[in-house]
Tab-separated table of C-alpha atoms in Angstrom:
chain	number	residue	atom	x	y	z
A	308	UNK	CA	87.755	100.376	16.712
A	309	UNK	CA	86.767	97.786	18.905
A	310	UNK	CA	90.097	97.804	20.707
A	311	UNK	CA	90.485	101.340	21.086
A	312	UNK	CA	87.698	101.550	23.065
A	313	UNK	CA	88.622	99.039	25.279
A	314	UNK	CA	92.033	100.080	25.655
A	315	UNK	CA	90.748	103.823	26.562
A	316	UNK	CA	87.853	102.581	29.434
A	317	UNK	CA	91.268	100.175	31.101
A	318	UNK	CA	93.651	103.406	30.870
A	319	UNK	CA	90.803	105.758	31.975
A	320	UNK	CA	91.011	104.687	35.933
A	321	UNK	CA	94.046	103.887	35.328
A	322	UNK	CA	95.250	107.308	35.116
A	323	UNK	CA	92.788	108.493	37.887
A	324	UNK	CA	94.451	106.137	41.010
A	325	UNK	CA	97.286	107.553	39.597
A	326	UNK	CA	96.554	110.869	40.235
A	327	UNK	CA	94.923	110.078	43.412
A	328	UNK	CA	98.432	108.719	44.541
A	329	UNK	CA	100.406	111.279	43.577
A	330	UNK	CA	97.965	113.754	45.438
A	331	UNK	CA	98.375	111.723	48.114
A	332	UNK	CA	102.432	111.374	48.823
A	333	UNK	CA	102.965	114.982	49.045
A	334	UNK	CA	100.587	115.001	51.618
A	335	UNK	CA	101.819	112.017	53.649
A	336	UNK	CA	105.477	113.426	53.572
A	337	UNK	CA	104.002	116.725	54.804
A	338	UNK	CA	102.738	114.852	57.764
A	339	UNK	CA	106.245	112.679	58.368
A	340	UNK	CA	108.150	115.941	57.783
A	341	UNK	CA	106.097	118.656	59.347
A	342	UNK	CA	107.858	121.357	61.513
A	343	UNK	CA	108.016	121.780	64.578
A	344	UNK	CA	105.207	124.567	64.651
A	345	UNK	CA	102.750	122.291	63.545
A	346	UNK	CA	102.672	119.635	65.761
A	347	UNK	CA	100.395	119.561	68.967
A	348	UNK	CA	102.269	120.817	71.983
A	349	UNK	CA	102.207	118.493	75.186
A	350	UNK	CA	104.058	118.797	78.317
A	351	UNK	CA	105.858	115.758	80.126
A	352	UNK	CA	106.256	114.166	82.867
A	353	UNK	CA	108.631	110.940	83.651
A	354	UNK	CA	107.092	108.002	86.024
A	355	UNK	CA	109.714	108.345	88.920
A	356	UNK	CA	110.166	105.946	91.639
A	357	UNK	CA	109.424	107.997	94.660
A	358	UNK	CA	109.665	106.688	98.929
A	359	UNK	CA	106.054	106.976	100.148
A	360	UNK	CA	104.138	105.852	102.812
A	361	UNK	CA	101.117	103.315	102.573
A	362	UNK	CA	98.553	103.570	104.906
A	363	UNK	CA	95.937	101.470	106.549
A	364	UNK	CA	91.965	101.979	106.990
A	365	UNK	CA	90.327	101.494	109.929
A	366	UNK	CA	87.114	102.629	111.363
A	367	UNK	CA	86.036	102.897	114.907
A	368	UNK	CA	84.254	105.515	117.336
A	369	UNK	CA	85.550	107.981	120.289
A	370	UNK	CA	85.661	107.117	123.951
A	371	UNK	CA	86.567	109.713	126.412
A	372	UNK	CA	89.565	108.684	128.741
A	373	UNK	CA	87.013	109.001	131.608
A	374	UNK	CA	83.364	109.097	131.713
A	375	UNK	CA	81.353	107.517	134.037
A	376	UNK	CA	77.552	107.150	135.467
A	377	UNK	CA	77.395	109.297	138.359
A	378	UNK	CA	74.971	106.967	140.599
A	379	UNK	CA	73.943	107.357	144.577
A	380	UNK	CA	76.134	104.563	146.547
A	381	UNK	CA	73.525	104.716	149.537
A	382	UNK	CA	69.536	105.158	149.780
A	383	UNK	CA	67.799	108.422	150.595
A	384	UNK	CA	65.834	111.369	150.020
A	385	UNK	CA	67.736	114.026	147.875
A	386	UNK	CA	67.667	117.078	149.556
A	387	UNK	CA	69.688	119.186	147.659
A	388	UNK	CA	71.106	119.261	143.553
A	389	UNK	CA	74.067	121.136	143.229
A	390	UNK	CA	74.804	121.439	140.035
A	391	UNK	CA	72.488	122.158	136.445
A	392	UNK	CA	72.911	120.025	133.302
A	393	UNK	CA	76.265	120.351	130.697
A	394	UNK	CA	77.785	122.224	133.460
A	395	UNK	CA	81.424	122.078	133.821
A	396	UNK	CA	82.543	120.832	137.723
A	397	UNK	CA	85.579	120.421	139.708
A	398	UNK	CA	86.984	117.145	140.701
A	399	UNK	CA	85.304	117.342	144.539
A	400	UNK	CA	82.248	119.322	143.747
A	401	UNK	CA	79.504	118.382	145.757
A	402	UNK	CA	76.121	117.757	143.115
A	403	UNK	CA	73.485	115.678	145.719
A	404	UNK	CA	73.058	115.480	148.722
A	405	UNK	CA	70.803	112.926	150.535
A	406	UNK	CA	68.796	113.111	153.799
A	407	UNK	CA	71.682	112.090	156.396
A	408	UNK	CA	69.778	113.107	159.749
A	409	UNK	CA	69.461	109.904	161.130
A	410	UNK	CA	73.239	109.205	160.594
A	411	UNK	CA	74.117	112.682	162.150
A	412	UNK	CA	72.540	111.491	165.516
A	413	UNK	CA	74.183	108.257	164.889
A	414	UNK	CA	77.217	109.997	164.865
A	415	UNK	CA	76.951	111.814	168.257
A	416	UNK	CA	76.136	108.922	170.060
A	417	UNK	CA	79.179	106.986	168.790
A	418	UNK	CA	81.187	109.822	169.477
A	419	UNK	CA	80.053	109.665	172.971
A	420	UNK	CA	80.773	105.802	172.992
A	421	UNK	CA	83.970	105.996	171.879
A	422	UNK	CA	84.789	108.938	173.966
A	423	UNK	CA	83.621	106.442	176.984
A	424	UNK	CA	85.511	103.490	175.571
A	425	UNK	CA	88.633	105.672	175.688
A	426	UNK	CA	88.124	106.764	178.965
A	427	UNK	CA	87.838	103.288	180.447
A	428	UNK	CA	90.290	101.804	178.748
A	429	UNK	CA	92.745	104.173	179.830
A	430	UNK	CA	91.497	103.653	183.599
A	431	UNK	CA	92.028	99.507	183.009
A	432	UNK	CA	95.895	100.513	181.410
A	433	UNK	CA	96.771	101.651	185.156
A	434	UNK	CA	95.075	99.584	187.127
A	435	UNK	CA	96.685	96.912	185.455
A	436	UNK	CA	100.193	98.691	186.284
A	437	UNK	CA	99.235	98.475	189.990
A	438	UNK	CA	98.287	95.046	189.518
A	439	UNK	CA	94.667	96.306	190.548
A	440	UNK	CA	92.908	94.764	187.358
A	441	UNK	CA	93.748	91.574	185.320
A	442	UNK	CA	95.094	91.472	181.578
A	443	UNK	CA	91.739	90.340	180.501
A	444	UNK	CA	90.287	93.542	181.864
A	445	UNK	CA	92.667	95.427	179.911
A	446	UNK	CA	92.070	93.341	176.475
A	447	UNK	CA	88.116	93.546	176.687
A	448	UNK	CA	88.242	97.331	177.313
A	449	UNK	CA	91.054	97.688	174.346
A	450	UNK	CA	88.257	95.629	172.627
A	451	UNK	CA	85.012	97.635	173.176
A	452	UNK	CA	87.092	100.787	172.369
A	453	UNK	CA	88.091	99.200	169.168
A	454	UNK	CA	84.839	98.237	168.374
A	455	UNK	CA	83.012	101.853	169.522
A	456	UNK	CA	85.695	103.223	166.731
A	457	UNK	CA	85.201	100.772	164.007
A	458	UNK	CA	81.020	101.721	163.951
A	459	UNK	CA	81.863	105.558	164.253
A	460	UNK	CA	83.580	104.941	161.260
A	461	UNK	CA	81.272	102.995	159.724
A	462	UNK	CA	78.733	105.928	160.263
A	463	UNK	CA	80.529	108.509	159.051
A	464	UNK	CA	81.413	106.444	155.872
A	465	UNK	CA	77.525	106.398	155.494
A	466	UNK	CA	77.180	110.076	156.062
A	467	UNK	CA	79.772	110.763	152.837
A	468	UNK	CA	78.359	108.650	150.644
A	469	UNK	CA	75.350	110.536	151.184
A	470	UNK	CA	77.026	113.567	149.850
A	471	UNK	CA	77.617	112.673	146.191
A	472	UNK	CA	80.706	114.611	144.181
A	473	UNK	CA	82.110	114.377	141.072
A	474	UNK	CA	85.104	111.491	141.380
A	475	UNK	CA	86.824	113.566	138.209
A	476	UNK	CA	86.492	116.892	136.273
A	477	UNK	CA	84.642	116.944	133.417
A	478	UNK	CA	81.402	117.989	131.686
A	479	UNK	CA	77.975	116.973	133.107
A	480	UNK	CA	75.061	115.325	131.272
A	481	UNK	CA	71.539	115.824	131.913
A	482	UNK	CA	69.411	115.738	135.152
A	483	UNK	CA	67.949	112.283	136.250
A	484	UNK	CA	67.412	113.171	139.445
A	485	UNK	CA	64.982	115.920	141.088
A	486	UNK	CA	64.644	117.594	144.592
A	487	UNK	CA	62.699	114.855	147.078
A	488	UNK	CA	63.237	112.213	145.418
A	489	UNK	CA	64.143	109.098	147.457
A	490	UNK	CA	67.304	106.931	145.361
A	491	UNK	CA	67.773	103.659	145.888
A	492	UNK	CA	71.218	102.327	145.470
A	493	UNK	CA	72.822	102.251	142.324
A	494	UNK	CA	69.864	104.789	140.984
A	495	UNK	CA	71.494	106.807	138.252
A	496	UNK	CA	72.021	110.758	138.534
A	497	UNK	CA	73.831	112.207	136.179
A	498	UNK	CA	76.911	111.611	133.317
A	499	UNK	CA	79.788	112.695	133.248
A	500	UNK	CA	82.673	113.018	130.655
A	501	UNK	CA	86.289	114.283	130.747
A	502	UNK	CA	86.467	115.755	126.732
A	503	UNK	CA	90.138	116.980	127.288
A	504	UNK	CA	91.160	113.921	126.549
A	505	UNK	CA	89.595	111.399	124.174
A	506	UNK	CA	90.329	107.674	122.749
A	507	UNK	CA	90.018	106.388	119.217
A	508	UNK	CA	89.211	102.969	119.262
A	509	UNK	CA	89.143	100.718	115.932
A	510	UNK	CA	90.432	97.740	114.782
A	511	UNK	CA	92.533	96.348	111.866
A	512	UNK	CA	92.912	93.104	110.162
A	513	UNK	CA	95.431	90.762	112.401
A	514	UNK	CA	98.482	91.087	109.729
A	515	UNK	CA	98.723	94.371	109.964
A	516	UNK	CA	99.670	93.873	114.117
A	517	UNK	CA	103.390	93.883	113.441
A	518	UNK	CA	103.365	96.789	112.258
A	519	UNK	CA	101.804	98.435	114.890
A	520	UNK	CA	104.115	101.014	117.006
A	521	UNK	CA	102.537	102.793	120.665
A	522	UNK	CA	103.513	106.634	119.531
A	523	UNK	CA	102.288	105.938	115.985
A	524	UNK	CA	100.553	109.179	114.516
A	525	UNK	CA	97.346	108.300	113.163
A	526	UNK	CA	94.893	110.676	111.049
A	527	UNK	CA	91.165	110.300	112.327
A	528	UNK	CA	88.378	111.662	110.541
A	529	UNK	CA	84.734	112.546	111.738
A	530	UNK	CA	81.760	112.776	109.874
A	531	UNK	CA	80.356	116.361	111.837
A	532	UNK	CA	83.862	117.442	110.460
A	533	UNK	CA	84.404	115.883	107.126
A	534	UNK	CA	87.133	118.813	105.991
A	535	UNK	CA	89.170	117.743	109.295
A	536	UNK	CA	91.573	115.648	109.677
A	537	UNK	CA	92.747	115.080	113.640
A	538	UNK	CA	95.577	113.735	115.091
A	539	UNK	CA	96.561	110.916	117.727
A	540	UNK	CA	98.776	108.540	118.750
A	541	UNK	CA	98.421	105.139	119.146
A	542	UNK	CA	98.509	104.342	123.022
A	543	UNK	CA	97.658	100.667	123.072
A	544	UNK	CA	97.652	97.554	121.136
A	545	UNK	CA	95.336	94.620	122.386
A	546	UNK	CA	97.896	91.744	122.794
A	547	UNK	CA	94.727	89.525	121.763
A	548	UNK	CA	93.364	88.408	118.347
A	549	UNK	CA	89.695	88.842	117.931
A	550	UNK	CA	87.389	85.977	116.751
A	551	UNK	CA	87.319	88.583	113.285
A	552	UNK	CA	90.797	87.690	113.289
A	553	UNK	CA	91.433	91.323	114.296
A	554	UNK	CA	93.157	93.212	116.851
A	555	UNK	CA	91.889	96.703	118.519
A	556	UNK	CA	93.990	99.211	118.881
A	557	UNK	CA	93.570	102.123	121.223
A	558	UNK	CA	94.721	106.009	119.790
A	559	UNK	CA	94.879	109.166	121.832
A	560	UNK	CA	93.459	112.641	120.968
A	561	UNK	CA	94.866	114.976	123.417
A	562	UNK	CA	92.900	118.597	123.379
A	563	UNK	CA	90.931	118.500	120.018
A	564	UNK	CA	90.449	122.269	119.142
A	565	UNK	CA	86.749	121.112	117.750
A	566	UNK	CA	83.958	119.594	120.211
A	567	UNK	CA	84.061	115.985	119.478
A	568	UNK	CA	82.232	114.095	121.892
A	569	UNK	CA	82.234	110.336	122.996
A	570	UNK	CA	80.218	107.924	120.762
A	571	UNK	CA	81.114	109.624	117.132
A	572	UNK	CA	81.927	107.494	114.212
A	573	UNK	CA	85.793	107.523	113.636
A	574	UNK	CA	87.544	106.574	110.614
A	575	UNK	CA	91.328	106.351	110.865
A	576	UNK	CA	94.605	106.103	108.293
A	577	UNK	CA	97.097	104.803	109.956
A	578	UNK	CA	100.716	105.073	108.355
A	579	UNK	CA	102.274	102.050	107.524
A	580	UNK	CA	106.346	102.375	109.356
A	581	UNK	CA	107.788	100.526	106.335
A	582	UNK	CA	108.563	103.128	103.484
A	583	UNK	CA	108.589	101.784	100.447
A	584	UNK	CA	109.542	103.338	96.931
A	585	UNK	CA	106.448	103.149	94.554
A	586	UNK	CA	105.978	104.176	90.908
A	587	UNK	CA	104.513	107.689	90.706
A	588	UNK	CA	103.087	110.784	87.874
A	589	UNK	CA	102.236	113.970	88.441
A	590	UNK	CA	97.873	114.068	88.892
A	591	UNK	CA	97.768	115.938	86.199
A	592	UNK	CA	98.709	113.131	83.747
A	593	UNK	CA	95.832	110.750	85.071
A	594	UNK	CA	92.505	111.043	82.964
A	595	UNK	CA	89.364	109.135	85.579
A	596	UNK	CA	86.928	107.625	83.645
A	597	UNK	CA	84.031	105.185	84.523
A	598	UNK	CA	85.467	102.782	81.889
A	599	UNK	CA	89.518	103.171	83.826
A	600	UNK	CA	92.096	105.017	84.480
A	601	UNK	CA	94.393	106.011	81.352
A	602	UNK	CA	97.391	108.041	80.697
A	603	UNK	CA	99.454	109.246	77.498
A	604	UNK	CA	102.408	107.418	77.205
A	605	UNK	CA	104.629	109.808	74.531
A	606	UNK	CA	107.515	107.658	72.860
A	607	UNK	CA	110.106	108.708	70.131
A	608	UNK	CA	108.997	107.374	66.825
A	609	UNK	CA	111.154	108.813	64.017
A	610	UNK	CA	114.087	110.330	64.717
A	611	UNK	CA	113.249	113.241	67.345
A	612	UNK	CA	109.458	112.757	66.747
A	613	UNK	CA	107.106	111.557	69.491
A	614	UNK	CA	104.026	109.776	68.834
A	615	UNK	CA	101.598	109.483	71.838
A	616	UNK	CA	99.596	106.409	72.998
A	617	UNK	CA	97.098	105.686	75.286
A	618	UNK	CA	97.585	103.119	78.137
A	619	UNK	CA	95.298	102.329	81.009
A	620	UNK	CA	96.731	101.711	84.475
A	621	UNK	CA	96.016	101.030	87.619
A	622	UNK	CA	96.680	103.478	90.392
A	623	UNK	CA	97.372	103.615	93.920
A	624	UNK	CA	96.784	106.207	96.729
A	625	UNK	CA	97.625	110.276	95.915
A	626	UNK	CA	99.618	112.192	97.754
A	627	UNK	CA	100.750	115.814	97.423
A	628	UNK	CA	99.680	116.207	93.751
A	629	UNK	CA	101.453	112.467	93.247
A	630	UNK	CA	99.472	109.382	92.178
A	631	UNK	CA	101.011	106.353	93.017
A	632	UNK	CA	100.800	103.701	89.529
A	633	UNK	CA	100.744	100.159	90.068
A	634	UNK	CA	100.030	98.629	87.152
A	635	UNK	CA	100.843	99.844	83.044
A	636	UNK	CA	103.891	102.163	83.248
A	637	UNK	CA	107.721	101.996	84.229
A	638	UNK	CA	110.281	103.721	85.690
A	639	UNK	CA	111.175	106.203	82.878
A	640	UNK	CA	108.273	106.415	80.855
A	641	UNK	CA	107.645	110.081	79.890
A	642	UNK	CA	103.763	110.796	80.292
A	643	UNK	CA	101.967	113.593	78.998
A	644	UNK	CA	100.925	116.059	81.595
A	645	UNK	CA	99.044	118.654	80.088
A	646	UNK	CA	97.500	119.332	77.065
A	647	UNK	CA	95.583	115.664	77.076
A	648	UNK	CA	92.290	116.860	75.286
A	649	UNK	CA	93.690	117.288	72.201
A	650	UNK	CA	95.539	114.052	71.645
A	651	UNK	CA	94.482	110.616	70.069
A	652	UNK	CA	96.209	107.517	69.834
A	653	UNK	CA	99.533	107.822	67.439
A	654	UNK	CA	99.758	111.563	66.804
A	655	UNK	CA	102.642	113.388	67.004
A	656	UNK	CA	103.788	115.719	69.841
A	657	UNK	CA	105.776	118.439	70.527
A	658	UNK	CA	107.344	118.563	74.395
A	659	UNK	CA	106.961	121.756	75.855
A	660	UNK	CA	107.457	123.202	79.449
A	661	UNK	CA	104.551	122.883	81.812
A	662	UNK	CA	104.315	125.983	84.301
A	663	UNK	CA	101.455	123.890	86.138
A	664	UNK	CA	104.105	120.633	86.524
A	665	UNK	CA	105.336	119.740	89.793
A	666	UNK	CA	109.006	120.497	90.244
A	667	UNK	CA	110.865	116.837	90.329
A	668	UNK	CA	113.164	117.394	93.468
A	669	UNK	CA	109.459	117.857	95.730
A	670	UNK	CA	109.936	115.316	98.703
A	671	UNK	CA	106.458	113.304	99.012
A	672	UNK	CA	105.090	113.736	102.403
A	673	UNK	CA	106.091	110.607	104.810
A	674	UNK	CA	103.459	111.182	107.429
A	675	UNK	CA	100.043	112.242	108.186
């Protein structure tokens, strides 16, 4: 009796993993052989090798091509402003003038001198011919003409300088000056700027020099417009290496449509001239986290099945809906585009068309 009982508790679980296994199989060849209808649909994208440019940071600030500190280049009193502050002026246009009454009279009586000079010296010229007056007659009245001229001249170079004008067209700055004031020298009256045409100038680490070309396009962004990107060309390359072991480099922005003004923070891309092909997927098949950056890899499995994994990669610069991989996939590998949220690592997948997809035969964009 003994025995029986035994032999009843061993057969007891016995019987139930059996009928736990036998629940189970069905299932398990349910999942290895379930249709088509049932399996999670994904679309794909291959990793295609794709010619793209790389480009090069720099940051820097804009310069205007002329701009200058409009200062007086003699003393006086100003006795007249021409001109009112962020005005727009003509190369020419008279803004100060400075008391020049002293050097008016000046003037006259020079005139007068010179006039006399002339005379005499013409009188000496034939008397000399008539061997009436002696070649050193002639040479000191050449002389004292000469030197009549030279401080007429000298005057009326005074009497210009004492009517300041803008060397250049442009935009003025504000007022330092006002009506009776007496400048000295050098004394600063105004600024002045020429916006038509501005300079970027940054600089870039010394390796990148080579591959530098004047008539490069360059893309410059400013902080008042951060949904802007401008254009220039570069115009000059310093021939010198800075102690940052860096060289400047000089761009042009010919008539921005937006007021930039000298002095704003630039940064600049800069288009590297040697295309290269790089690894690329569609954006869509990138998933940013803090922890990385992962896509689905989908690979056959059994037969016509494909089981999805996830692999982490490391990415490169995006362009026109491309991201550039650099690190985890190769040429060939299909990647799921669409349809990520619902997949884990090693279920199955069915490949369906993605409307959202970028066609394949898009060119990438080659320049800024």
């Amino acid at each position: 009796m003994n025995n029986k009982k035994i032999t009843s508790l061993v057969l007891i679980p016995v019987a139930v993993i059996a009928v736990v296994m036998m629940s189970r199989a069905p299932s398990q060849a349910q999942s290895a052989d379930a249709p088509a209808s049932a399996l999670t649909k994904v679309a794909l994208g291959a990793v295609q090798l794709r010619p793209a440019n790389v480009y090069f940071a720099g940051v820097g600030e804009l310069e205007a091509a002329s701009q200058v500190q409009v200062s007086a280049e003699a003393g006086g009193r100003v006795t007249l402003i021409n001109f009112e502050s962020g005005r727009q002026v003509k190369a020419g246009e008279v803004l100060v003038k400075l008391n020049d009454a002293p050097e008016q009279a000046e003037q006259l009586r020079l005139q007068a001198q010179v006039r006399n000079a002339e005379i005499i010296r013409k009188r000496v010229t034939g008397l000399v011919r008539e061997n009436a007056a002696t070649q050193e007659q002639l040479d000191n009245a050449r002389a004292a003409h000469d030197m009549a001229l030279g401080e007429l001249k000298k005057v009326q170079a005074l009497i210009a300088q004492k009517t300041i004008r803008a060397p250049f067209a442009g935009v003025l700055g504000i007022r330092q000056v006002n009506e009776g004031q007496y400048l000295n020298v050098g004394d600063r009256i105004v600024s002045l700027v020429n916006t038509q045409v501005l300079y970027v100038n940054f600089s870039l680490d010394e390796q990148l020099s080579r591959r530098l070309v004047v008539g490069q396009t360059v893309g410059v962004l400013i902080d008042a417009y951060p949904d802007r990107v401008f254009k220039a060309r570069i115009s000059a390359v310093d021939p010198m290496i800075g102690r940052s072991r860096t060289v400047q480099v000089q761009a042009t922005l010919e008539s921005p449509d937006a007021p930039l003004k000298p002095g704003m923070y630039a940064s600049v891309k800069v288009a590297d001239t040697e295309v290269a092909d790089v690894l690329t997927v569609p954006e869509t098949a990138v998933a940013y986290t803090a922890y990385g950056d992962t896509v689905f890899l989908a690979r056959p499995d059994q037969g016509a099945t494909l089981v999805v994994k996830r692999v982490a990669v490391k990415i490169g610069q995006r362009q026109d809906g491309w991201v550039q991989i650099q690190e985890g996939l190769h040429e060939g590998d299909q990647v799921v585009t669409s349809g990520q949220l619902k997949l884990s690592d090693g279920m199955a997948v069915q490949a369906t068309d993605d409307t959202l997809a970028l066609p394949a035969s898009k060119p990438p964009v080659t320049g800024i």
